Short mmCIF file of C-alpha atoms in Angstrom, two decimals:
data_model
loop_
_atom_site.label_atom_id
_atom_site.label_comp_id
_atom_site.label_asym_id
_atom_site.label_seq_id
_atom_site.Cartn_x
_atom_site.Cartn_y
_atom_site.Cartn_z
CA MET J 1 -65.62 61.91 -77.85
CA ALA J 2 -69.31 62.35 -77.24
CA GLN J 3 -70.56 64.52 -74.45
CA LEU J 4 -73.18 63.19 -72.08
CA THR J 5 -76.35 65.10 -71.48
CA ALA J 6 -77.65 65.83 -68.00
CA ASN J 7 -80.30 63.09 -68.27
CA GLU J 8 -77.69 60.50 -69.25
CA LEU J 9 -75.47 61.51 -66.34
CA VAL J 10 -78.34 61.22 -63.88
CA TYR J 11 -79.26 57.79 -65.28
CA LEU J 12 -75.64 56.56 -65.03
CA LYS J 13 -75.34 57.86 -61.48
CA ILE J 14 -78.52 56.10 -60.40
CA TYR J 15 -77.50 52.88 -62.15
CA PHE J 16 -74.01 52.75 -60.64
CA THR J 17 -75.27 53.76 -57.21
CA ASN J 18 -77.88 51.01 -57.13
CA HIS J 19 -76.16 48.20 -58.98
CA VAL J 20 -72.39 48.40 -58.90
CA SER J 21 -71.87 49.29 -55.25
CA SER J 22 -74.36 46.66 -54.13
CA GLU J 23 -72.43 43.93 -55.95
CA ILE J 24 -69.20 44.57 -54.04
CA ARG J 25 -69.16 42.23 -51.08
CA PHE J 26 -66.43 42.03 -48.50
CA PRO J 27 -66.02 38.77 -46.62
CA TYR J 28 -65.51 40.58 -43.31
CA ASP J 29 -67.48 43.38 -41.78
CA VAL J 30 -66.58 45.79 -38.97
CA PRO J 31 -67.43 43.48 -36.04
CA ASP J 32 -65.28 40.71 -37.54
CA ILE J 33 -62.29 43.04 -37.91
CA ALA J 34 -62.75 44.40 -34.37
CA GLU J 35 -62.84 40.84 -33.05
CA CYS J 36 -59.60 39.98 -34.87
CA GLU J 37 -57.98 43.14 -33.50
CA SER J 38 -58.88 42.12 -29.97
CA TYR J 39 -57.40 38.64 -30.56
CA LEU J 40 -54.22 40.25 -31.88
CA LEU J 41 -53.97 42.56 -28.87
CA GLU J 42 -54.60 39.64 -26.54
CA GLU J 43 -51.84 37.64 -28.21
CA MET J 44 -49.49 40.60 -27.74
CA LYS J 45 -50.57 40.65 -24.06
CA PHE J 46 -51.77 44.22 -24.62
CA TYR J 47 -48.18 45.40 -24.58
CA LEU J 48 -48.10 48.19 -27.15
CA VAL J 49 -45.16 50.19 -25.84
CA VAL J 50 -41.97 49.73 -27.83
CA TYR J 51 -38.71 51.06 -26.42
CA HIS J 52 -35.95 52.01 -28.79
CA PRO J 53 -32.47 51.63 -27.30
CA TYR J 54 -31.05 54.69 -29.09
CA GLN J 55 -34.11 56.98 -28.92
CA VAL J 56 -32.57 60.09 -27.31
CA LEU J 57 -29.37 59.87 -29.31
CA ILE J 58 -31.23 59.40 -32.60
CA GLU J 59 -33.48 62.37 -31.86
CA SER J 60 -30.50 64.62 -31.23
CA ILE J 61 -28.75 63.44 -34.42
CA ILE J 62 -31.89 63.99 -36.49
CA ASN J 63 -32.39 67.43 -34.92
CA ASP J 64 -28.80 68.24 -35.88
CA SER J 65 -29.57 67.24 -39.47
CA PHE J 66 -32.29 69.92 -39.56
CA LYS J 67 -29.58 72.54 -39.06
CA THR J 68 -28.10 71.67 -42.45
CA ASP J 69 -29.31 71.46 -46.03
CA MET J 70 -29.22 67.66 -46.07
CA VAL J 71 -32.97 67.54 -45.44
CA PHE J 72 -33.37 69.05 -48.91
CA VAL J 73 -30.77 66.83 -50.56
CA TYR J 74 -31.47 63.37 -49.12
CA PRO J 75 -34.73 61.53 -48.53
CA PRO J 76 -35.87 61.22 -44.90
CA HIS J 77 -35.30 57.46 -44.73
CA VAL J 78 -31.62 57.90 -45.67
CA ILE J 79 -31.13 60.49 -42.92
CA ALA J 80 -32.91 58.19 -40.46
CA ILE J 81 -30.66 55.25 -41.37
CA ALA J 82 -27.57 57.44 -41.04
CA ALA J 83 -28.80 58.55 -37.59
CA LEU J 84 -29.29 54.90 -36.61
CA PHE J 85 -25.80 54.10 -37.84
CA LEU J 86 -24.20 56.99 -35.93
CA SER J 87 -26.11 56.29 -32.74
CA ARG J 88 -25.07 52.65 -32.83
CA VAL J 89 -21.44 53.60 -33.43
CA VAL J 90 -21.52 56.06 -30.53
CA ASP J 91 -23.18 53.51 -28.26
CA GLN J 92 -21.20 50.40 -29.18
CA GLY J 93 -18.03 51.81 -30.68
CA ASN J 94 -17.94 49.83 -33.93
CA GLN J 95 -20.05 48.38 -36.71
CA SER J 96 -18.12 45.19 -37.31
CA ASP J 97 -20.68 42.58 -36.30
CA VAL J 98 -22.18 40.53 -39.10
CA GLU J 99 -25.76 40.88 -37.89
CA ALA J 100 -25.68 44.69 -38.18
CA GLN J 101 -24.06 44.53 -41.61
CA GLN J 102 -26.75 42.13 -42.80
CA TRP J 103 -29.46 44.38 -41.38
CA TYR J 104 -28.11 47.39 -43.28
CA ALA J 105 -27.82 45.29 -46.44
CA ASP J 106 -31.45 44.17 -46.14
CA LEU J 107 -32.66 47.77 -46.03
CA ASN J 108 -32.20 48.07 -49.80
CA VAL J 109 -30.91 51.65 -49.55
CA ASP J 110 -28.02 53.17 -51.45
CA VAL J 111 -25.12 52.88 -49.01
CA THR J 112 -23.22 55.75 -50.62
CA ASP J 113 -26.05 58.16 -49.76
CA VAL J 114 -26.09 56.94 -46.16
CA LEU J 115 -22.33 57.32 -45.87
CA GLN J 116 -22.47 60.82 -47.39
CA VAL J 117 -25.02 61.84 -44.76
CA VAL J 118 -22.82 60.32 -42.04
CA ASP J 119 -19.80 62.22 -43.40
CA GLU J 120 -21.74 65.50 -43.48
CA LEU J 121 -22.94 65.00 -39.91
CA LEU J 122 -19.43 64.18 -38.72
CA ALA J 123 -18.09 67.28 -40.51
CA ILE J 124 -20.69 69.42 -38.76
CA TYR J 125 -19.79 67.95 -35.39
CA GLU J 126 -16.13 68.66 -36.11
CA VAL J 127 -16.91 72.30 -36.89
CA TRP J 128 -19.07 72.62 -33.78
CA THR J 129 -16.38 71.21 -31.51
CA GLY J 130 -13.80 73.64 -32.94
CA TYR J 131 -16.06 76.67 -32.59
CA VAL J 132 -14.53 79.56 -30.64
CA ASP J 133 -16.23 82.96 -30.33
CA GLU J 134 -12.98 84.88 -30.65
CA LYS J 135 -12.29 83.39 -34.10
CA MET J 136 -15.70 84.29 -35.55
CA PRO J 137 -15.03 87.90 -36.68
CA ASP J 138 -11.92 86.76 -38.53
CA MET J 139 -13.76 83.83 -40.13
CA VAL J 140 -16.68 86.05 -41.22
CA SER J 141 -14.36 88.64 -42.76
CA ARG J 142 -12.50 85.89 -44.67
CA TYR J 143 -15.84 84.50 -45.87
CA ILE J 144 -16.98 87.92 -47.08
CA ALA J 145 -13.62 88.45 -48.81
CA ASP J 146 -13.99 85.08 -50.57
CA ILE J 147 -17.47 86.01 -51.76
CA ALA J 148 -16.28 89.42 -52.97
CA ALA J 149 -13.36 87.81 -54.82
CA SER J 150 -15.62 85.34 -56.60
CA CYS J 151 -17.97 88.10 -57.87
#
């Protein structure tokens, strides 16, 4: 592989700066794109606010996922889909309608990962609901004894 001298590099830079970049033509310039954006906004009636029906519930479920190691194990989109699933179950009580099943199928995500995240979240909620301060010293001492026994 031959090395280029400084003069050759300067010549190539000048050539490509003057010739190659000037040959690239885009059919639309900035004013055209801005005009199309205004048409799009006008068609949407300038309504850019989107309300999500499960927003608060999803945020609390996702915040709960940060208290576990699942954020290191599963990709963010899987955790988000599991949060959507759980929030819909909490809100509507079941997942039996065909439209929801088709929507989850169209996501092209591994369902086993989503269900594992859901199971982990449900297990955490079960532990949190059974938490009693008086039981903690006993639980910690058993945990330490288990660690000492395994070493």
